[in-house]
Coordinates of C-alpha atoms in Angstrom, one line a residue:
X1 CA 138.1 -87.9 121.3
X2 CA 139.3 -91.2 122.3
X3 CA 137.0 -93.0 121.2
X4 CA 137.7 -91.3 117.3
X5 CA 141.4 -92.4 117.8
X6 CA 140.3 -96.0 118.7
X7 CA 138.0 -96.2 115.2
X8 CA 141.0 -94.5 113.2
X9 CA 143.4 -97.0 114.3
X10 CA 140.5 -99.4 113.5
X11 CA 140.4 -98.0 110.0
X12 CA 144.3 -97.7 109.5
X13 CA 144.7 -101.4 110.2
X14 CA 142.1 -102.4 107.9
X15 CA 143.6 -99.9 105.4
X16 CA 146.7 -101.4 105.5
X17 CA 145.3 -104.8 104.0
X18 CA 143.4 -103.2 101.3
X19 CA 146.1 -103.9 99.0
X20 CA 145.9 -101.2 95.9
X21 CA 147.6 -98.5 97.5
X22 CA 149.9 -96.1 95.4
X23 CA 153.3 -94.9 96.0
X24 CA 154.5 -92.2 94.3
X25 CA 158.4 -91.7 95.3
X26 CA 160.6 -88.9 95.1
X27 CA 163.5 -90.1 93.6
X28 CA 165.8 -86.8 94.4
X29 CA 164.5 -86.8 98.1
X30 CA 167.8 -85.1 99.9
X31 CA 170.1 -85.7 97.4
X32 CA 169.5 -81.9 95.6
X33 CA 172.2 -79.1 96.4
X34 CA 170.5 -75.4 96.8
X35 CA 172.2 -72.6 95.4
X36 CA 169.5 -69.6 95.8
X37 CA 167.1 -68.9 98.2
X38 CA 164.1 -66.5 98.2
X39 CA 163.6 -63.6 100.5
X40 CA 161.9 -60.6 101.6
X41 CA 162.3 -57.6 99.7
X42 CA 159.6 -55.0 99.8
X43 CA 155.8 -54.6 100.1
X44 CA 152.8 -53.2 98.2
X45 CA 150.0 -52.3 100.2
X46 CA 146.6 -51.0 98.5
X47 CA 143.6 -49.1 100.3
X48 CA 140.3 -51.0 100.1
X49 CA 137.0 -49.5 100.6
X50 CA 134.5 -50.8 103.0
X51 CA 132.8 -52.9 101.0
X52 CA 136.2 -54.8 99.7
X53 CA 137.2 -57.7 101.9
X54 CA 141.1 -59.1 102.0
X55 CA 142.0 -62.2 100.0
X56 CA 140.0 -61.6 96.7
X57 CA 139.1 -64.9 94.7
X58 CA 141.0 -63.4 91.6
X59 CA 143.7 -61.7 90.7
X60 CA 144.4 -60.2 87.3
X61 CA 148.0 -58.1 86.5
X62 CA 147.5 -56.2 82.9
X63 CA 148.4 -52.9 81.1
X64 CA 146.7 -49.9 79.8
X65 CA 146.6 -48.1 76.5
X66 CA 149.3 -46.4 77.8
X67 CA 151.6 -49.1 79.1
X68 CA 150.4 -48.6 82.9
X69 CA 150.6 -51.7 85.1
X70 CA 147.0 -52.5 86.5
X71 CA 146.3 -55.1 89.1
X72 CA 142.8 -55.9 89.2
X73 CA 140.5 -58.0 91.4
X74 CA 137.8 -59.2 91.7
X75 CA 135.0 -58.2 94.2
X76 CA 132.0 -60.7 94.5
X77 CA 129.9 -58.6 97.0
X78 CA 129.6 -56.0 94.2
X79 CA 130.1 -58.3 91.1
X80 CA 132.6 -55.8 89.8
X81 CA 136.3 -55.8 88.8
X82 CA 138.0 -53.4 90.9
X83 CA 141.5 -51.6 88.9
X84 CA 144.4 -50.0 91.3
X85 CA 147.7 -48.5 89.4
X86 CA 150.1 -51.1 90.7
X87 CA 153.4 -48.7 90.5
X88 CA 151.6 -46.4 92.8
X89 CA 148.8 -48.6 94.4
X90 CA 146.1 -45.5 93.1
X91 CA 142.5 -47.0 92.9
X92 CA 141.2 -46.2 89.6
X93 CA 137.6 -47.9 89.1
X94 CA 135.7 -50.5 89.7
X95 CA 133.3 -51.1 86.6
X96 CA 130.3 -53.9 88.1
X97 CA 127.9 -56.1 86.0
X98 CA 124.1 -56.3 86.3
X99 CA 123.1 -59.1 87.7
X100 CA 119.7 -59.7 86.1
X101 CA 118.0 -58.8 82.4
X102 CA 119.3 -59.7 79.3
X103 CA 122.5 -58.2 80.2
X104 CA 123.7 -59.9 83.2
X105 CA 126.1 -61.6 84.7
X106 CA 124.5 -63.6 87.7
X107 CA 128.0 -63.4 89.4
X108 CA 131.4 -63.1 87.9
X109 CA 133.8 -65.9 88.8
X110 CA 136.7 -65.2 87.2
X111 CA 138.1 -62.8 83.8
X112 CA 140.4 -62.6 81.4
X113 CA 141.6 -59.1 80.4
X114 CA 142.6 -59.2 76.7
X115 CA 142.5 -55.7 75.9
X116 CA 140.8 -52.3 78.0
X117 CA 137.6 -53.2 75.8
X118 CA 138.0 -56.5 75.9
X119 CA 137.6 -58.6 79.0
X120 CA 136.1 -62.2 78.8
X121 CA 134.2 -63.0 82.4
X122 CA 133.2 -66.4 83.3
X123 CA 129.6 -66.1 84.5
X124 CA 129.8 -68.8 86.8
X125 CA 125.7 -69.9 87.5
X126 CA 125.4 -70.4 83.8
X127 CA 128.9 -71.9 83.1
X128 CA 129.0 -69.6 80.2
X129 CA 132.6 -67.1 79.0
X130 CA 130.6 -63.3 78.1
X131 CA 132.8 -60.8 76.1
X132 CA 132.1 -57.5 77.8
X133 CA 133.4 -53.9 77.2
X134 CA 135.5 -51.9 79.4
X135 CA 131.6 -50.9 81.2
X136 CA 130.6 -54.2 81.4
X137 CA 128.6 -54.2 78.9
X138 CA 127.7 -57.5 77.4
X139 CA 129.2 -58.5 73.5
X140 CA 128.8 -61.9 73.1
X141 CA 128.8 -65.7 75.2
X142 CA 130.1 -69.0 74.6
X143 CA 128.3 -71.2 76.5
X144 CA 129.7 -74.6 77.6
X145 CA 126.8 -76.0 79.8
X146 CA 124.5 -78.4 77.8
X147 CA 121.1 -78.4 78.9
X148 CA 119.8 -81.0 77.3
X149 CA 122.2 -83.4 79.0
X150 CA 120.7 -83.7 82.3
X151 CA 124.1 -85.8 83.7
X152 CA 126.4 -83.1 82.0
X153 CA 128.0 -82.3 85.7
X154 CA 129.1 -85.9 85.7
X155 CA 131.2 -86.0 82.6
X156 CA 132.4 -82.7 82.0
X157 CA 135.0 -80.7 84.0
X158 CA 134.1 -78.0 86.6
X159 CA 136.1 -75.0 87.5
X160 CA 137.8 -73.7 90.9
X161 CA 139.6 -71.1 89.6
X162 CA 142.3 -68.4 91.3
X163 CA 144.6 -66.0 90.8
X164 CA 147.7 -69.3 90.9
X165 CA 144.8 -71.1 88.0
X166 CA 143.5 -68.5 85.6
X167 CA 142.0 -68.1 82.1
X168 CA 145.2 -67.9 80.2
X169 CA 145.0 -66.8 76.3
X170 CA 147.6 -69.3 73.9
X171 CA 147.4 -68.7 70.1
X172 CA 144.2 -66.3 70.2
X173 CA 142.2 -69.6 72.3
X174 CA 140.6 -68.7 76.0
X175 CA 142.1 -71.9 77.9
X176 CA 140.1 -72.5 80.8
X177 CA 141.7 -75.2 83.7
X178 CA 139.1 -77.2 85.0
X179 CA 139.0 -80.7 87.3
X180 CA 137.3 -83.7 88.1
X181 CA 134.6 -82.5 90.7
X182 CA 134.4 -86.1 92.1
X183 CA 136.4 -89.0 91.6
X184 CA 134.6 -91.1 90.3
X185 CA 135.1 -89.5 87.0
X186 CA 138.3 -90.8 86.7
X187 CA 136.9 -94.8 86.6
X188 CA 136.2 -93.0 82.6
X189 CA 139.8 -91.1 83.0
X190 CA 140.8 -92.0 79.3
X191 CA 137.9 -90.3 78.3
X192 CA 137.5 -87.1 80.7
X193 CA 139.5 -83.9 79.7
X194 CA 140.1 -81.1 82.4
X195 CA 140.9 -78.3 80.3
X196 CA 138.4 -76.1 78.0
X197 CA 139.5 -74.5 75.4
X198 CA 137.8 -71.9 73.4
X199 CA 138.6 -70.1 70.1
X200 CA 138.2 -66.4 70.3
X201 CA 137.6 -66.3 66.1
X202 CA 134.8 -68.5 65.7
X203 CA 133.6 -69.2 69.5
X204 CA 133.6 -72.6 69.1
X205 CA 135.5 -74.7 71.9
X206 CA 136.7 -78.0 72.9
X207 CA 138.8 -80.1 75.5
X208 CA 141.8 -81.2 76.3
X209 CA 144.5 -82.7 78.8
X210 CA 143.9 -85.8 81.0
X211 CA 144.7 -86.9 83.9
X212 CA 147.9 -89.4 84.1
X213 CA 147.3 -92.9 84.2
X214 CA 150.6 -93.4 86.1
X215 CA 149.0 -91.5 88.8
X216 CA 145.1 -92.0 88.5
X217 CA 144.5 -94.9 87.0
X218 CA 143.5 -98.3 88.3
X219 CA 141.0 -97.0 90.8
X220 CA 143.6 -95.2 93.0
X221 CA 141.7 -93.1 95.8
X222 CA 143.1 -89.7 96.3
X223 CA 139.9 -88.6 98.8
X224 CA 138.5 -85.1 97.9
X225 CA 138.9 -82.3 95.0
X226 CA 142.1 -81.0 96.7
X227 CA 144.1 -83.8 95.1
X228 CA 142.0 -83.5 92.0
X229 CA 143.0 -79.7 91.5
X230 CA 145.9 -79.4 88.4
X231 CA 147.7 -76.5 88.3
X232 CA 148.6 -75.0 85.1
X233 CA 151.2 -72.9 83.6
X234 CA 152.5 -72.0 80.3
X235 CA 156.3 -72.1 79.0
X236 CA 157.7 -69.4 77.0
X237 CA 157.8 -71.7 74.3
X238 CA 153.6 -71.2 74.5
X239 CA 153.7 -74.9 76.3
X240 CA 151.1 -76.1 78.7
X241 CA 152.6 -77.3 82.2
X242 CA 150.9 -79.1 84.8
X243 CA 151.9 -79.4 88.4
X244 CA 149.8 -82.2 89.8
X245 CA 149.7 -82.0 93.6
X246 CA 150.3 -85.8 94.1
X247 CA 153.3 -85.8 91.4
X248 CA 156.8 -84.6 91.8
X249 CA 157.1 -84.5 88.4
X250 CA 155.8 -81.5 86.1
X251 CA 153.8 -82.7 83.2
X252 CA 154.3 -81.0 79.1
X253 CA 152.3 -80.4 76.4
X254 CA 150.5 -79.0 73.6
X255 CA 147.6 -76.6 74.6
X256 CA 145.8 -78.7 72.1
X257 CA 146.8 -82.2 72.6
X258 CA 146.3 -84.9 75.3
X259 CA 150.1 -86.7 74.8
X260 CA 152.3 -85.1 77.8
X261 CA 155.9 -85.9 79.0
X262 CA 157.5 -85.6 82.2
X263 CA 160.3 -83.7 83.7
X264 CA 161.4 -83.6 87.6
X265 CA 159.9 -80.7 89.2
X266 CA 160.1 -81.5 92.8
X267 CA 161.7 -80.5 96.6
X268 CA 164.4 -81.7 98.1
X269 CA 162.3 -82.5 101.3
X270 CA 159.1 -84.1 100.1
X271 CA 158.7 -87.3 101.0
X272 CA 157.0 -90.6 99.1
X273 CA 153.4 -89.4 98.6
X274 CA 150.7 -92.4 99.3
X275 CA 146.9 -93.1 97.8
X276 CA 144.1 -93.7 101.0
X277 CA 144.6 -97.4 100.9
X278 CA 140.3 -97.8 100.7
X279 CA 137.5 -98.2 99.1
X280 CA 136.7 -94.8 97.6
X281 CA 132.8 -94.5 97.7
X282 CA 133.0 -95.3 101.6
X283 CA 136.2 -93.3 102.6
X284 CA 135.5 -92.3 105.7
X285 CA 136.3 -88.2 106.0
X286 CA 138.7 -88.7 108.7
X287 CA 140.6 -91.0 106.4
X288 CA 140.7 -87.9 103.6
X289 CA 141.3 -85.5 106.1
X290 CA 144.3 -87.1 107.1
X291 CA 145.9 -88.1 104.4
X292 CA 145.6 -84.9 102.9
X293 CA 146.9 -82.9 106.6
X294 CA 149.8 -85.5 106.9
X295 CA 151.3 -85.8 103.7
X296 CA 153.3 -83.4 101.3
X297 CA 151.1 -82.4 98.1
X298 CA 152.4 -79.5 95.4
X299 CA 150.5 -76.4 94.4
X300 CA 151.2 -73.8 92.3
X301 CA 153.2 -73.7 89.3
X302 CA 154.5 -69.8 88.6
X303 CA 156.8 -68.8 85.5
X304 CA 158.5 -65.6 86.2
X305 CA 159.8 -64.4 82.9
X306 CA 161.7 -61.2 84.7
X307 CA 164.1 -63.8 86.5
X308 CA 163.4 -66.8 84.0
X309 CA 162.4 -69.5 86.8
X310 CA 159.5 -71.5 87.9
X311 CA 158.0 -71.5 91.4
X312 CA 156.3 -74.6 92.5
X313 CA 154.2 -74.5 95.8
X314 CA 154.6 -77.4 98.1
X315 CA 151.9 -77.8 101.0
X316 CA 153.9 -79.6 103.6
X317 CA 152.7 -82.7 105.6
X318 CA 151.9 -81.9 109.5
X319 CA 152.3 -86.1 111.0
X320 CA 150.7 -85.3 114.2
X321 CA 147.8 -83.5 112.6
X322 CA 144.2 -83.9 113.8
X323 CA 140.4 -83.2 112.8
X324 CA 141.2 -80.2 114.9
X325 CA 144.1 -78.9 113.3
X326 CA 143.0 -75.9 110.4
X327 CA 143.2 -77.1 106.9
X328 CA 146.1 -73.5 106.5
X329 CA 148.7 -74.6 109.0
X330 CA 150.3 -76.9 106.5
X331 CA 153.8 -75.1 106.1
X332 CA 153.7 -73.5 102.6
X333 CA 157.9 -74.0 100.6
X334 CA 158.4 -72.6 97.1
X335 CA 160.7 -75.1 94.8
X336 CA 162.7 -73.0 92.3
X337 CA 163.9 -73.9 89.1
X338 CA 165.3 -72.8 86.0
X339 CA 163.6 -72.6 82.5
X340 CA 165.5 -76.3 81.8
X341 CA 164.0 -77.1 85.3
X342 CA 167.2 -77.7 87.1
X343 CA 167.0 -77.5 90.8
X344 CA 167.7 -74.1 92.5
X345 CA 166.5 -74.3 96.1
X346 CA 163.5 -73.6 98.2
X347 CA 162.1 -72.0 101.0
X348 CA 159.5 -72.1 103.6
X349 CA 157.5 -68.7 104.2
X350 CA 155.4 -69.9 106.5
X351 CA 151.9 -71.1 106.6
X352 CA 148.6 -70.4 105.0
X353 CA 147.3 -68.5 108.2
X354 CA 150.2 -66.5 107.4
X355 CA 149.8 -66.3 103.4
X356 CA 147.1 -66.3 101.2
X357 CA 149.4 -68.1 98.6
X358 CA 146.6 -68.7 96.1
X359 CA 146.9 -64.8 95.7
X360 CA 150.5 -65.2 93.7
X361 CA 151.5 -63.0 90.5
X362 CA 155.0 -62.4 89.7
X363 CA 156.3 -58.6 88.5
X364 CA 159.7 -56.9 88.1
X365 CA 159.8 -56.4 91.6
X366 CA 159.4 -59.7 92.4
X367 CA 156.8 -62.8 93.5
X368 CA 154.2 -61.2 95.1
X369 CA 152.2 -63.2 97.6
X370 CA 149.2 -61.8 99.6
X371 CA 150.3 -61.4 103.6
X372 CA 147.2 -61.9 106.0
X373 CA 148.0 -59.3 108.5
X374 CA 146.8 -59.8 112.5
X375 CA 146.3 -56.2 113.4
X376 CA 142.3 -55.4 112.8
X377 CA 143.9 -52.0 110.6
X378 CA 145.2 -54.7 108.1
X379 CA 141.7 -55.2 106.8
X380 CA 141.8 -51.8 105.2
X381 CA 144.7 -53.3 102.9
X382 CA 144.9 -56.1 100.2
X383 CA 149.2 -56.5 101.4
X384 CA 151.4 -58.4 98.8
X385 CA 155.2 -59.0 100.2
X386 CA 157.9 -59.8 97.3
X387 CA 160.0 -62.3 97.4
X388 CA 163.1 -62.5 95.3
X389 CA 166.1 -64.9 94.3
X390 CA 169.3 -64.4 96.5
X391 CA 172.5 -66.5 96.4
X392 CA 173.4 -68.9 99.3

């Protein structure tokens, strides 16, 4: 172990001399006044079957024919959307798709749940969208994976979606957030678009969004996809909003059109957020590791139309961290604002040992965040505490 620290100090020295390092400052940094604060106000707990693990990949809220609230989830063991009655937490059904013949779905990433009989699933092997009934039956598929273009990984976006970055629907067009898988796409930044977008009419599709030049131009090095990862959100204007994890500023525009503008979106606390000062084909993984453990970098972006604010994640920066210290200690804040984006507050909940905060929807009752219970009973439960806005 001592040796390690010797070579890191090596490397930190040699970093500092590099010379193309970029600042990104939080002009607001302690000079914001809070007036609300979030807290604890209840719980939903629903029963899981043993075949259903906690923290699901995906998270859906929708309605019914009749106006029932539904959360669904997605369960990769079984391939199959599972539907609870959120008022009541009643399991209704879990409809699965094949996984081979004509049929299939290899395995479901995420879905998009227009209507009960019509539910769009991204079939993730394939990198295809298939249109499938409320049986999961297949209707139709958009494919987006060229086959012919053997380098088509390289120049096109890839997907890590969640629950806090879904398939959203604006003006009857499946959007579908993607990223730059390695960063090296972003030497070709003017030309690489992150978002897919697909017409439901005609099934034709296209891309959008880049990444700012501001923050990703001129060869910065950000280290892995964690930085990479743009989180999305619409306005209820039917705007496209991007929370950029290395940006205290929120970024606007058209679902269809690449120009954006900026607004201030940031905490009171986060500090000046800093580019690995080095090469970025030979970064060392200590280097990445680090900067990413020791430094403040947003999240998620959340509009909660019941209370008309945004919630914006902040991961916060752990200084003393090491290789040893977990990747889900970093302290997890929420930043509110209002629909103009003026500065509410923001509170720490904890960390991500604590909160599966990639599993955030927002309902009348409040934010709802997945809690990671310690007791071996909380297995049997997929746990949601809400949060909501009181005055200080």
């Amino acid at each position: 172990m001592k040796q390690y620290y010797c070579y890191l100090c090596t490397l930190l020295l040699f970093v500092a001399c590099s010379g193309n390092q970029k600042s990104v400052k939080n002009k607001y940094e302690g000079k914001l006044t809070a007036t609300k604060q979030l807290v604890a106000t209840g719980e939903k707990r629903f029963c899981l079957d043993m075949e259903t693990k906690v923290k699901p990949p995906y998270i859906q809220l929708c309605t019914d024919s009749a106006g029932n609230r539904l959360l669904t989830f997605l369960n990769p063991r079984k391939n199959a959307i599972y539907f609870y009655n959120y008022s009541d937490t009643a399991y209704i059904k879990q409809p699965a798709f094949e996984r081979e013949g004509s049929g299939a779905i290899m395995s479901a990433g995420v879905y998009y749940i227009k209507s009960p009989d019509s539910v769009y699933v991204f079939n993730r092997p394939m990198i295809e969208i298939a249109l499938t009934d409320s049986l999961g039956r297949i209707r139709s598929r958009v494919t987006l994976l060229d086959k012919n273009d053997k380098e088509w990984g390289m120049h096109n976006p890839q997907y890590m979606f969640s629950t806090v970055v879904p398939l959203m629907l604006i003006d009857n067009h499946l959007i579908m957030p993607g990223m730059a898988p390695f960063p090296k796409l972003l030497e070709d930044r003017e030309n690489f678009r992150f978002t897919a977008c697909i017409d439901l009419a005609t099934n034709q599709f296209e891309y959008h969004h880049l990444y700012p030049e501001e923050l990703f131009g001129n060869g910065y090095n950000w280290g892995g996809d964690l930085i990479l990862l743009p989180y999305p959100a619409i306005t209820p204007e039917g705007k496209m909003l991007h929370s950029f994890t290395n940006s205290h500023d929120l970024y606007l525009s058209d679902w269809n059109n690449n120009a954006a503008t900026t607004v201030y979106g940031g905490s009171n606390a986060a500090g000046t957020i800093r580019s690995i000062d080095y090469e970025s084909k030979n970064t060392p993984n200590e280097l990445v590791y680090a900067s990413y453990m020791e430094q403040d970098f947003y999240a998620a972006l959340i509009h909660d139309p019941y209370r008309k604010v945004y919630y914006r994640y902040l991961l916060r920066g752990i200084p003393d961290a090491t290789l040893q210290t977990p990747i889900d200690s970093k302290p997890v804040t929420i930043v509110v604002m209002d629909e103009d984006f003026h500065y509410l507050g923001e509170t720490t909940i904890g960390t991500g040992q604590e909160w599966n905060w990639t599993n955030s929807f927002v309902t009348e009752e409040g934010l709802n965040i997945e809690h990671i219970g310690t007791e071996p009973e909380d297995d049997d439960f997929l746990t949601f505490r809400l949060f909501n806005l009181q005055d200080l």
